[in-house]
Amino acid sequence: MPCVKPWLMDTMTESVMKRTATRFRQQGLPVLVMLLAVLLAWYAGAWALNAPGAIERVMPEGGAWTWQDLLAATMRMERPVLPAPHQVALDFWSSLVDWPLDSPRNLLFHVAVTAESTLWGFVLGTLLGLVLSVCIVHSRTLDRALLPWIVASQTVPVLAIAPIVLVILGSLGFSGVAPKAVIAMYLCFFPVTVAMVQGLRSPQRIETEMMHTYAATRWQALWLLRLPAALPFLFPALRVGIAAGLVGAMVAELPTGAVAGLGARLLTGSYYGNTIQIWSALVMSALLGLVLTSVVALIERVALRHRSQP
Amino acid sequence: MKRATQWTVLLVLAGLIAGTALMQLPVAKGEAAPTPLFWLASLVLALLAGQSIRRMAALDGRRIYGLLTAALFGLWVIYFWQLLVVACEVPRVLLPPPSLIAQSIASHWPTLWGDFVQTVLKAVLIGWAVGSGLGFAVAVAIDRLPFLQRGLLPLASLTSTIPLVAVAPIAVMWFGFDWQSKAAVVVLMTFFPMLVSTLAGLKASGKLERELMYSYAASYSRTLMALRLPSALPFMFGALKVNATLALIGAIVAEFFGSPTAGLGFRISTEASRMNMPLVWGAIVVAAVTGSVAYAVLVQLERRAAFWHPSVRDA
């Protein structure tokens, strides 16, 4: 800003700083306090849950120990009932740093495997949902015959079909990414279809009539009016869809006995009673979920940056 | 009856009769190899079915027409599934015909009933009630503490992006293989949606109504009971409906990590590894019916409880 006077700059930065400070007090501080409370509760829980095991296995016989010894022991257990946060953080960090990227001991390796099938499923599911919703909006038959089933199938635990999909695709000779992507796909496509049908119908009568007076073809009306109008409906569905797809991809790794992926990591952790490994896989899957949804949210903000916020 | 309606009814009936006739052929029972004539007949029947659905969808007027169209479509899908799977001799592992699934449900009914009791009546129902109840209680409790609300709400909303069902192995370790561990997973999965929705619902009452309560000098609890909780009902029912599906998914997936020898998730995963696909499909049918019935019951309850709300009145 070349034409702004220096003193004006000062007041501007000052007001910006003030605003940031109030925003922090209003939003950031409560969240931080909450997170701190969760952390404290976690430590307290780790102490309470691990104490019996520690007394039995680690502490010297005859009660020759103080509570400080006990506290220290509960924070350092080999296989704790509830690992302390710093144990999880250390395991998490060492799995990222101490092993090469292609080693199955590195969590990023598992993240890549799970993210690959999630993203494939997400892309395919979104495409399927888009095509299906366009067909449904343009065909009264499909609207009345198919849409009720798609809506009803939202109430059904579709994830239960995962083992069947794995068996069917397995006997057809598909393995690896394909079955997991298919399961992630059909979890993604339900929300996208339902939201897009709603969105493609959202233009008002006056707008569709204007397209009609322009002698716009169906395709032009779809491309120029309906699709842009449907975007605000699409993105929330995409956020739901990618989170559901991640769950699908992780669950799909369970019955296959897969050796790679976050779901497989959880399963091997629970086989060997390695609680710290389970918890760091859990933290990693939460992070992956957050990253995937924030990427979609970011795309949403870029795509809808010219629209007024509701 | 209008002429169009008459034609549609005729077409539907003709399709159904032709379909029943085709089912009687030995080919459709898997006793003979399909002939070209059979394929031709199937094609004609498919066209007839498609035409009757199209006609039915074009009918206007009563709402029942929409339902009937969907039902007719579902019926024909199941019909052709049966016909083609049997005629083409698709391996049972790939796709068992519906008749075989029905048979399997009937013959394994005691097993499936045991699974239903184990998964739905114990894990899902208890977990759903406890999780939703806790979410509701916490929301009401922190209603007067804006600081806690501002801290908790963003975190609670973030949990929807996290695969919470992944805590299942930890729950199995803590609470054992029986239903308690599944209920724990369900509690965790249903808690946050209920919390977020109830908090949103408690803010949903209009300014006018709140000012009216204020002018009556109504106490906090009176305003809560008479105004704010009722106006939060649609939000809470929304969460209860979402939670019903989430609870079923949570319990079934948690059983993949380890369970006693009963439960829908256990049945699905073990029978799938034994390639006994008709029973797997049977367990899925039980789960699907449970999900839809739970949803329908909640919709009915919502109509009774929030009959005054515009979203219910319009429907």
JSON list of C-alpha atoms in Angstrom, two decimals, chain A residues 42-215:
[
{"chain": "A", "resi": 42, "resn": "TRP", "atom": "CA", "xyz": [-5.03, -38.42, 30.05]},
{"chain": "A", "resi": 43, "resn": "TYR", "atom": "CA", "xyz": [-2.05, -38.35, 32.45]},
{"chain": "A", "resi": 44, "resn": "ALA", "atom": "CA", "xyz": [-4.35, -38.93, 35.41]},
{"chain": "A", "resi": 45, "resn": "GLY", "atom": "CA", "xyz": [-6.02, -41.80, 33.56]},
{"chain": "A", "resi": 46, "resn": "ALA", "atom": "CA", "xyz": [-2.66, -43.31, 32.63]},
{"chain": "A", "resi": 47, "resn": "TRP", "atom": "CA", "xyz": [-1.60, -43.18, 36.26]},
{"chain": "A", "resi": 48, "resn": "ALA", "atom": "CA", "xyz": [-4.85, -44.66, 37.58]},
{"chain": "A", "resi": 49, "resn": "LEU", "atom": "CA", "xyz": [-5.15, -47.40, 34.96]},
{"chain": "A", "resi": 50, "resn": "ASN", "atom": "CA", "xyz": [-1.50, -48.46, 34.98]},
{"chain": "A", "resi": 51, "resn": "ALA", "atom": "CA", "xyz": [-0.99, -48.38, 38.75]},
{"chain": "A", "resi": 52, "resn": "PRO", "atom": "CA", "xyz": [-2.31, -51.90, 39.50]},
{"chain": "A", "resi": 53, "resn": "GLY", "atom": "CA", "xyz": [-0.16, -53.42, 36.74]},
{"chain": "A", "resi": 54, "resn": "ALA", "atom": "CA", "xyz": [2.88, -51.45, 37.85]},
{"chain": "A", "resi": 55, "resn": "ILE", "atom": "CA", "xyz": [2.47, -52.51, 41.48]},
{"chain": "A", "resi": 56, "resn": "GLU", "atom": "CA", "xyz": [2.21, -56.12, 40.40]},
{"chain": "A", "resi": 57, "resn": "ARG", "atom": "CA", "xyz": [5.07, -56.27, 37.92]},
{"chain": "A", "resi": 58, "resn": "VAL", "atom": "CA", "xyz": [7.53, -53.40, 38.34]},
{"chain": "A", "resi": 59, "resn": "MET", "atom": "CA", "xyz": [7.48, -52.40, 42.00]},
{"chain": "A", "resi": 60, "resn": "PRO", "atom": "CA", "xyz": [9.70, -54.27, 44.46]},
{"chain": "A", "resi": 61, "resn": "GLU", "atom": "CA", "xyz": [7.93, -56.77, 46.73]},
{"chain": "A", "resi": 62, "resn": "GLY", "atom": "CA", "xyz": [6.99, -55.82, 50.26]},
{"chain": "A", "resi": 63, "resn": "GLY", "atom": "CA", "xyz": [5.84, -52.27, 49.60]},
{"chain": "A", "resi": 64, "resn": "ALA", "atom": "CA", "xyz": [9.31, -50.70, 49.65]},
{"chain": "A", "resi": 65, "resn": "TRP", "atom": "CA", "xyz": [8.39, -47.92, 47.26]},
{"chain": "A", "resi": 66, "resn": "THR", "atom": "CA", "xyz": [7.05, -44.40, 47.41]},
{"chain": "A", "resi": 67, "resn": "TRP", "atom": "CA", "xyz": [4.31, -42.87, 45.32]},
{"chain": "A", "resi": 68, "resn": "GLN", "atom": "CA", "xyz": [6.94, -41.05, 43.27]},
{"chain": "A", "resi": 69, "resn": "ASP", "atom": "CA", "xyz": [8.38, -44.40, 42.22]},
{"chain": "A", "resi": 70, "resn": "LEU", "atom": "CA", "xyz": [4.90, -45.56, 41.29]},
{"chain": "A", "resi": 71, "resn": "LEU", "atom": "CA", "xyz": [4.17, -42.42, 39.30]},
{"chain": "A", "resi": 72, "resn": "ALA", "atom": "CA", "xyz": [7.45, -42.76, 37.42]},
{"chain": "A", "resi": 73, "resn": "ALA", "atom": "CA", "xyz": [6.79, -46.44, 36.76]},
{"chain": "A", "resi": 74, "resn": "THR", "atom": "CA", "xyz": [3.26, -45.86, 35.40]},
{"chain": "A", "resi": 75, "resn": "MET", "atom": "CA", "xyz": [4.67, -43.38, 32.90]},
{"chain": "A", "resi": 76, "resn": "ARG", "atom": "CA", "xyz": [7.32, -45.83, 31.64]},
{"chain": "A", "resi": 77, "resn": "MET", "atom": "CA", "xyz": [5.44, -49.11, 31.28]},
{"chain": "A", "resi": 78, "resn": "GLU", "atom": "CA", "xyz": [6.42, -51.46, 28.47]},
{"chain": "A", "resi": 79, "resn": "ARG", "atom": "CA", "xyz": [2.84, -52.42, 27.64]},
{"chain": "A", "resi": 80, "resn": "PRO", "atom": "CA", "xyz": [0.64, -49.99, 29.53]},
{"chain": "A", "resi": 81, "resn": "VAL", "atom": "CA", "xyz": [-3.13, -50.23, 29.72]},
{"chain": "A", "resi": 82, "resn": "LEU", "atom": "CA", "xyz": [-3.20, -46.57, 28.76]},
{"chain": "A", "resi": 83, "resn": "PRO", "atom": "CA", "xyz": [0.11, -45.18, 27.53]},
{"chain": "A", "resi": 84, "resn": "ALA", "atom": "CA", "xyz": [1.01, -41.71, 28.74]},
{"chain": "A", "resi": 85, "resn": "PRO", "atom": "CA", "xyz": [0.80, -38.97, 26.10]},
{"chain": "A", "resi": 86, "resn": "HIS", "atom": "CA", "xyz": [4.56, -38.50, 25.94]},
{"chain": "A", "resi": 87, "resn": "GLN", "atom": "CA", "xyz": [5.07, -42.22, 25.30]},
{"chain": "A", "resi": 88, "resn": "VAL", "atom": "CA", "xyz": [2.69, -42.02, 22.35]},
{"chain": "A", "resi": 89, "resn": "ALA", "atom": "CA", "xyz": [4.35, -38.86, 21.13]},
{"chain": "A", "resi": 90, "resn": "LEU", "atom": "CA", "xyz": [7.82, -40.45, 21.38]},
{"chain": "A", "resi": 91, "resn": "ASP", "atom": "CA", "xyz": [6.72, -43.61, 19.55]},
{"chain": "A", "resi": 92, "resn": "PHE", "atom": "CA", "xyz": [5.00, -41.47, 16.94]},
{"chain": "A", "resi": 93, "resn": "TRP", "atom": "CA", "xyz": [8.08, -39.35, 16.45]},
{"chain": "A", "resi": 94, "resn": "SER", "atom": "CA", "xyz": [10.56, -42.22, 16.38]},
{"chain": "A", "resi": 95, "resn": "SER", "atom": "CA", "xyz": [8.42, -44.07, 13.83]},
{"chain": "A", "resi": 96, "resn": "LEU", "atom": "CA", "xyz": [8.62, -41.01, 11.60]},
{"chain": "A", "resi": 97, "resn": "VAL", "atom": "CA", "xyz": [12.30, -40.27, 12.02]},
{"chain": "A", "resi": 98, "resn": "ASP", "atom": "CA", "xyz": [14.13, -43.48, 12.87]},
{"chain": "A", "resi": 99, "resn": "TRP", "atom": "CA", "xyz": [12.97, -45.59, 9.94]},
{"chain": "A", "resi": 100, "resn": "PRO", "atom": "CA", "xyz": [13.20, -45.07, 6.19]},
{"chain": "A", "resi": 101, "resn": "LEU", "atom": "CA", "xyz": [10.00, -44.11, 4.40]},
{"chain": "A", "resi": 102, "resn": "ASP", "atom": "CA", "xyz": [9.52, -47.53, 2.80]},
{"chain": "A", "resi": 103, "resn": "SER", "atom": "CA", "xyz": [9.87, -49.44, 6.06]},
{"chain": "A", "resi": 104, "resn": "PRO", "atom": "CA", "xyz": [6.68, -50.91, 7.53]},
{"chain": "A", "resi": 105, "resn": "ARG", "atom": "CA", "xyz": [7.78, -49.51, 10.88]},
{"chain": "A", "resi": 106, "resn": "ASN", "atom": "CA", "xyz": [7.36, -45.98, 9.57]},
{"chain": "A", "resi": 107, "resn": "LEU", "atom": "CA", "xyz": [3.84, -44.67, 10.06]},
{"chain": "A", "resi": 108, "resn": "LEU", "atom": "CA", "xyz": [4.07, -42.52, 6.96]},
{"chain": "A", "resi": 109, "resn": "PHE", "atom": "CA", "xyz": [4.37, -45.71, 4.91]},
{"chain": "A", "resi": 110, "resn": "HIS", "atom": "CA", "xyz": [1.02, -46.88, 6.30]},
{"chain": "A", "resi": 111, "resn": "VAL", "atom": "CA", "xyz": [-0.48, -43.44, 5.82]},
{"chain": "A", "resi": 112, "resn": "ALA", "atom": "CA", "xyz": [0.51, -43.54, 2.15]},
{"chain": "A", "resi": 113, "resn": "VAL", "atom": "CA", "xyz": [-1.13, -46.94, 1.68]},
{"chain": "A", "resi": 114, "resn": "THR", "atom": "CA", "xyz": [-4.38, -45.91, 3.37]},
{"chain": "A", "resi": 115, "resn": "ALA", "atom": "CA", "xyz": [-4.47, -42.47, 1.78]},
{"chain": "A", "resi": 116, "resn": "GLU", "atom": "CA", "xyz": [-3.97, -44.00, -1.66]},
{"chain": "A", "resi": 117, "resn": "SER", "atom": "CA", "xyz": [-7.06, -46.20, -1.41]},
{"chain": "A", "resi": 118, "resn": "THR", "atom": "CA", "xyz": [-9.03, -43.44, 0.30]},
{"chain": "A", "resi": 119, "resn": "LEU", "atom": "CA", "xyz": [-8.26, -40.94, -2.45]},
{"chain": "A", "resi": 120, "resn": "TRP", "atom": "CA", "xyz": [-8.97, -43.40, -5.26]},
{"chain": "A", "resi": 121, "resn": "GLY", "atom": "CA", "xyz": [-12.26, -44.26, -3.62]},
{"chain": "A", "resi": 122, "resn": "PHE", "atom": "CA", "xyz": [-13.04, -40.62, -3.03]},
{"chain": "A", "resi": 123, "resn": "VAL", "atom": "CA", "xyz": [-12.42, -39.63, -6.66]},
{"chain": "A", "resi": 124, "resn": "LEU", "atom": "CA", "xyz": [-14.35, -42.57, -8.08]},
{"chain": "A", "resi": 125, "resn": "GLY", "atom": "CA", "xyz": [-17.18, -42.18, -5.58]},
{"chain": "A", "resi": 126, "resn": "THR", "atom": "CA", "xyz": [-17.50, -38.48, -6.28]},
{"chain": "A", "resi": 127, "resn": "LEU", "atom": "CA", "xyz": [-17.58, -39.09, -10.03]},
{"chain": "A", "resi": 128, "resn": "LEU", "atom": "CA", "xyz": [-20.17, -41.82, -9.62]},
{"chain": "A", "resi": 129, "resn": "GLY", "atom": "CA", "xyz": [-22.24, -39.59, -7.36]},
{"chain": "A", "resi": 130, "resn": "LEU", "atom": "CA", "xyz": [-22.04, -36.69, -9.83]},
{"chain": "A", "resi": 131, "resn": "VAL", "atom": "CA", "xyz": [-23.06, -38.80, -12.81]},
{"chain": "A", "resi": 132, "resn": "LEU", "atom": "CA", "xyz": [-25.85, -40.47, -10.87]},
{"chain": "A", "resi": 133, "resn": "SER", "atom": "CA", "xyz": [-27.22, -37.18, -9.55]},
{"chain": "A", "resi": 134, "resn": "VAL", "atom": "CA", "xyz": [-27.21, -35.61, -13.02]},
{"chain": "A", "resi": 135, "resn": "CYS", "atom": "CA", "xyz": [-29.12, -38.65, -14.34]},
{"chain": "A", "resi": 136, "resn": "ILE", "atom": "CA", "xyz": [-31.58, -38.51, -11.45]},
{"chain": "A", "resi": 137, "resn": "VAL", "atom": "CA", "xyz": [-32.26, -34.81, -11.92]},
{"chain": "A", "resi": 138, "resn": "HIS", "atom": "CA", "xyz": [-32.92, -35.30, -15.64]},
{"chain": "A", "resi": 139, "resn": "SER", "atom": "CA", "xyz": [-34.97, -38.45, -15.40]},
{"chain": "A", "resi": 140, "resn": "ARG", "atom": "CA", "xyz": [-38.22, -38.59, -13.54]},
{"chain": "A", "resi": 141, "resn": "THR", "atom": "CA", "xyz": [-38.15, -42.37, -13.62]},
{"chain": "A", "resi": 142, "resn": "LEU", "atom": "CA", "xyz": [-34.79, -42.60, -11.90]},
{"chain": "A", "resi": 143, "resn": "ASP", "atom": "CA", "xyz": [-35.83, -39.88, -9.47]},
{"chain": "A", "resi": 144, "resn": "ARG", "atom": "CA", "xyz": [-38.85, -41.77, -8.31]},
{"chain": "A", "resi": 145, "resn": "ALA", "atom": "CA", "xyz": [-37.53, -45.32, -8.61]},
{"chain": "A", "resi": 146, "resn": "LEU", "atom": "CA", "xyz": [-33.86, -45.04, -7.59]},
{"chain": "A", "resi": 147, "resn": "LEU", "atom": "CA", "xyz": [-33.52, -42.02, -5.32]},
{"chain": "A", "resi": 148, "resn": "PRO", "atom": "CA", "xyz": [-35.70, -43.44, -2.48]},
{"chain": "A", "resi": 149, "resn": "TRP", "atom": "CA", "xyz": [-33.41, -46.47, -2.36]},
{"chain": "A", "resi": 150, "resn": "ILE", "atom": "CA", "xyz": [-30.29, -44.33, -2.23]},
{"chain": "A", "resi": 151, "resn": "VAL", "atom": "CA", "xyz": [-31.76, -42.24, 0.57]},
{"chain": "A", "resi": 152, "resn": "ALA", "atom": "CA", "xyz": [-32.93, -45.34, 2.44]},
{"chain": "A", "resi": 153, "resn": "SER", "atom": "CA", "xyz": [-29.51, -46.94, 2.09]},
{"chain": "A", "resi": 154, "resn": "GLN", "atom": "CA", "xyz": [-28.11, -44.10, 4.21]},
{"chain": "A", "resi": 155, "resn": "THR", "atom": "CA", "xyz": [-29.84, -45.67, 7.19]},
{"chain": "A", "resi": 156, "resn": "VAL", "atom": "CA", "xyz": [-28.18, -49.02, 6.55]},
{"chain": "A", "resi": 157, "resn": "PRO", "atom": "CA", "xyz": [-24.74, -49.91, 7.94]},
{"chain": "A", "resi": 158, "resn": "VAL", "atom": "CA", "xyz": [-23.21, -50.15, 4.47]},
{"chain": "A", "resi": 159, "resn": "LEU", "atom": "CA", "xyz": [-19.77, -50.79, 5.93]},
{"chain": "A", "resi": 160, "resn": "ALA", "atom": "CA", "xyz": [-20.97, -54.31, 6.79]},
{"chain": "A", "resi": 161, "resn": "ILE", "atom": "CA", "xyz": [-20.77, -55.17, 3.08]},
{"chain": "A", "resi": 162, "resn": "ALA", "atom": "CA", "xyz": [-17.00, -54.65, 3.14]},
{"chain": "A", "resi": 163, "resn": "PRO", "atom": "CA", "xyz": [-16.11, -58.35, 3.62]},
{"chain": "A", "resi": 164, "resn": "ILE", "atom": "CA", "xyz": [-18.42, -59.30, 0.73]},
{"chain": "A", "resi": 165, "resn": "VAL", "atom": "CA", "xyz": [-16.82, -56.79, -1.60]},
{"chain": "A", "resi": 166, "resn": "LEU", "atom": "CA", "xyz": [-13.42, -58.14, -0.61]},
{"chain": "A", "resi": 167, "resn": "VAL", "atom": "CA", "xyz": [-14.46, -61.73, -1.32]},
{"chain": "A", "resi": 168, "resn": "ILE", "atom": "CA", "xyz": [-16.12, -60.88, -4.65]},
{"chain": "A", "resi": 169, "resn": "LEU", "atom": "CA", "xyz": [-13.24, -58.77, -5.93]},
{"chain": "A", "resi": 170, "resn": "GLY", "atom": "CA", "xyz": [-10.75, -61.27, -4.54]},
{"chain": "A", "resi": 171, "resn": "SER", "atom": "CA", "xyz": [-12.29, -64.15, -6.46]},
{"chain": "A", "resi": 172, "resn": "LEU", "atom": "CA", "xyz": [-12.40, -62.00, -9.58]},
{"chain": "A", "resi": 173, "resn": "GLY", "atom": "CA", "xyz": [-8.65, -61.61, -9.20]},
{"chain": "A", "resi": 174, "resn": "PHE", "atom": "CA", "xyz": [-8.46, -58.06, -7.86]},
{"chain": "A", "resi": 175, "resn": "SER", "atom": "CA", "xyz": [-6.29, -57.42, -4.87]},
{"chain": "A", "resi": 176, "resn": "GLY", "atom": "CA", "xyz": [-4.28, -54.58, -3.40]},
{"chain": "A", "resi": 177, "resn": "VAL", "atom": "CA", "xyz": [-5.74, -51.12, -3.81]},
{"chain": "A", "resi": 178, "resn": "ALA", "atom": "CA", "xyz": [-8.83, -52.01, -5.86]},
{"chain": "A", "resi": 179, "resn": "PRO", "atom": "CA", "xyz": [-11.04, -53.66, -3.18]},
{"chain": "A", "resi": 180, "resn": "LYS", "atom": "CA", "xyz": [-10.22, -51.00, -0.60]},
{"chain": "A", "resi": 181, "resn": "ALA", "atom": "CA", "xyz": [-10.89, -48.23, -3.11]},
{"chain": "A", "resi": 182, "resn": "VAL", "atom": "CA", "xyz": [-14.24, -49.81, -4.01]},
{"chain": "A", "resi": 183, "resn": "ILE", "atom": "CA", "xyz": [-15.31, -49.87, -0.36]},
{"chain": "A", "resi": 184, "resn": "ALA", "atom": "CA", "xyz": [-14.18, -46.27, 0.14]},
{"chain": "A", "resi": 185, "resn": "MET", "atom": "CA", "xyz": [-16.00, -45.41, -3.10]},
{"chain": "A", "resi": 186, "resn": "TYR", "atom": "CA", "xyz": [-19.39, -46.68, -2.08]},
{"chain": "A", "resi": 187, "resn": "LEU", "atom": "CA", "xyz": [-19.13, -44.92, 1.25]},
{"chain": "A", "resi": 188, "resn": "CYS", "atom": "CA", "xyz": [-18.32, -41.65, -0.56]},
{"chain": "A", "resi": 189, "resn": "PHE", "atom": "CA", "xyz": [-20.95, -41.83, -3.23]},
{"chain": "A", "resi": 190, "resn": "PHE", "atom": "CA", "xyz": [-24.06, -41.82, -1.02]},
{"chain": "A", "resi": 191, "resn": "PRO", "atom": "CA", "xyz": [-23.63, -38.37, 0.51]},
{"chain": "A", "resi": 192, "resn": "VAL", "atom": "CA", "xyz": [-22.43, -36.88, -2.78]},
{"chain": "A", "resi": 193, "resn": "THR", "atom": "CA", "xyz": [-25.43, -38.19, -4.71]},
{"chain": "A", "resi": 194, "resn": "VAL", "atom": "CA", "xyz": [-28.02, -37.04, -2.19]},
{"chain": "A", "resi": 195, "resn": "ALA", "atom": "CA", "xyz": [-26.47, -33.59, -1.77]},
{"chain": "A", "resi": 196, "resn": "MET", "atom": "CA", "xyz": [-25.98, -33.08, -5.51]},
{"chain": "A", "resi": 197, "resn": "VAL", "atom": "CA", "xyz": [-29.57, -33.97, -6.32]},
{"chain": "A", "resi": 198, "resn": "GLN", "atom": "CA", "xyz": [-30.62, -31.35, -3.81]},
{"chain": "A", "resi": 199, "resn": "GLY", "atom": "CA", "xyz": [-28.07, -28.87, -5.17]},
{"chain": "A", "resi": 200, "resn": "LEU", "atom": "CA", "xyz": [-28.86, -29.39, -8.84]},
{"chain": "A", "resi": 201, "resn": "ARG", "atom": "CA", "xyz": [-32.51, -28.66, -8.00]},
{"chain": "A", "resi": 202, "resn": "SER", "atom": "CA", "xyz": [-31.65, -25.55, -5.99]},
{"chain": "A", "resi": 203, "resn": "PRO", "atom": "CA", "xyz": [-31.86, -22.97, -8.84]},
{"chain": "A", "resi": 204, "resn": "GLN", "atom": "CA", "xyz": [-35.06, -21.05, -8.58]},
{"chain": "A", "resi": 205, "resn": "ARG", "atom": "CA", "xyz": [-37.82, -21.16, -11.09]},
{"chain": "A", "resi": 206, "resn": "ILE", "atom": "CA", "xyz": [-37.05, -17.68, -12.35]},
{"chain": "A", "resi": 207, "resn": "GLU", "atom": "CA", "xyz": [-33.49, -18.74, -13.19]},
{"chain": "A", "resi": 208, "resn": "THR", "atom": "CA", "xyz": [-34.46, -21.92, -14.99]},
{"chain": "A", "resi": 209, "resn": "GLU", "atom": "CA", "xyz": [-37.06, -19.96, -16.91]},
{"chain": "A", "resi": 210, "resn": "MET", "atom": "CA", "xyz": [-34.45, -17.46, -17.97]},
{"chain": "A", "resi": 211, "resn": "MET", "atom": "CA", "xyz": [-32.30, -20.29, -19.32]},
{"chain": "A", "resi": 212, "resn": "HIS", "atom": "CA", "xyz": [-35.38, -21.43, -21.17]},
{"chain": "A", "resi": 213, "resn": "THR", "atom": "CA", "xyz": [-35.94, -18.00, -22.75]},
{"chain": "A", "resi": 214, "resn": "TYR", "atom": "CA", "xyz": [-32.31, -18.01, -23.90]},
{"chain": "A", "resi": 215, "resn": "ALA", "atom": "CA", "xyz": [-33.16, -21.28, -25.66]}
]
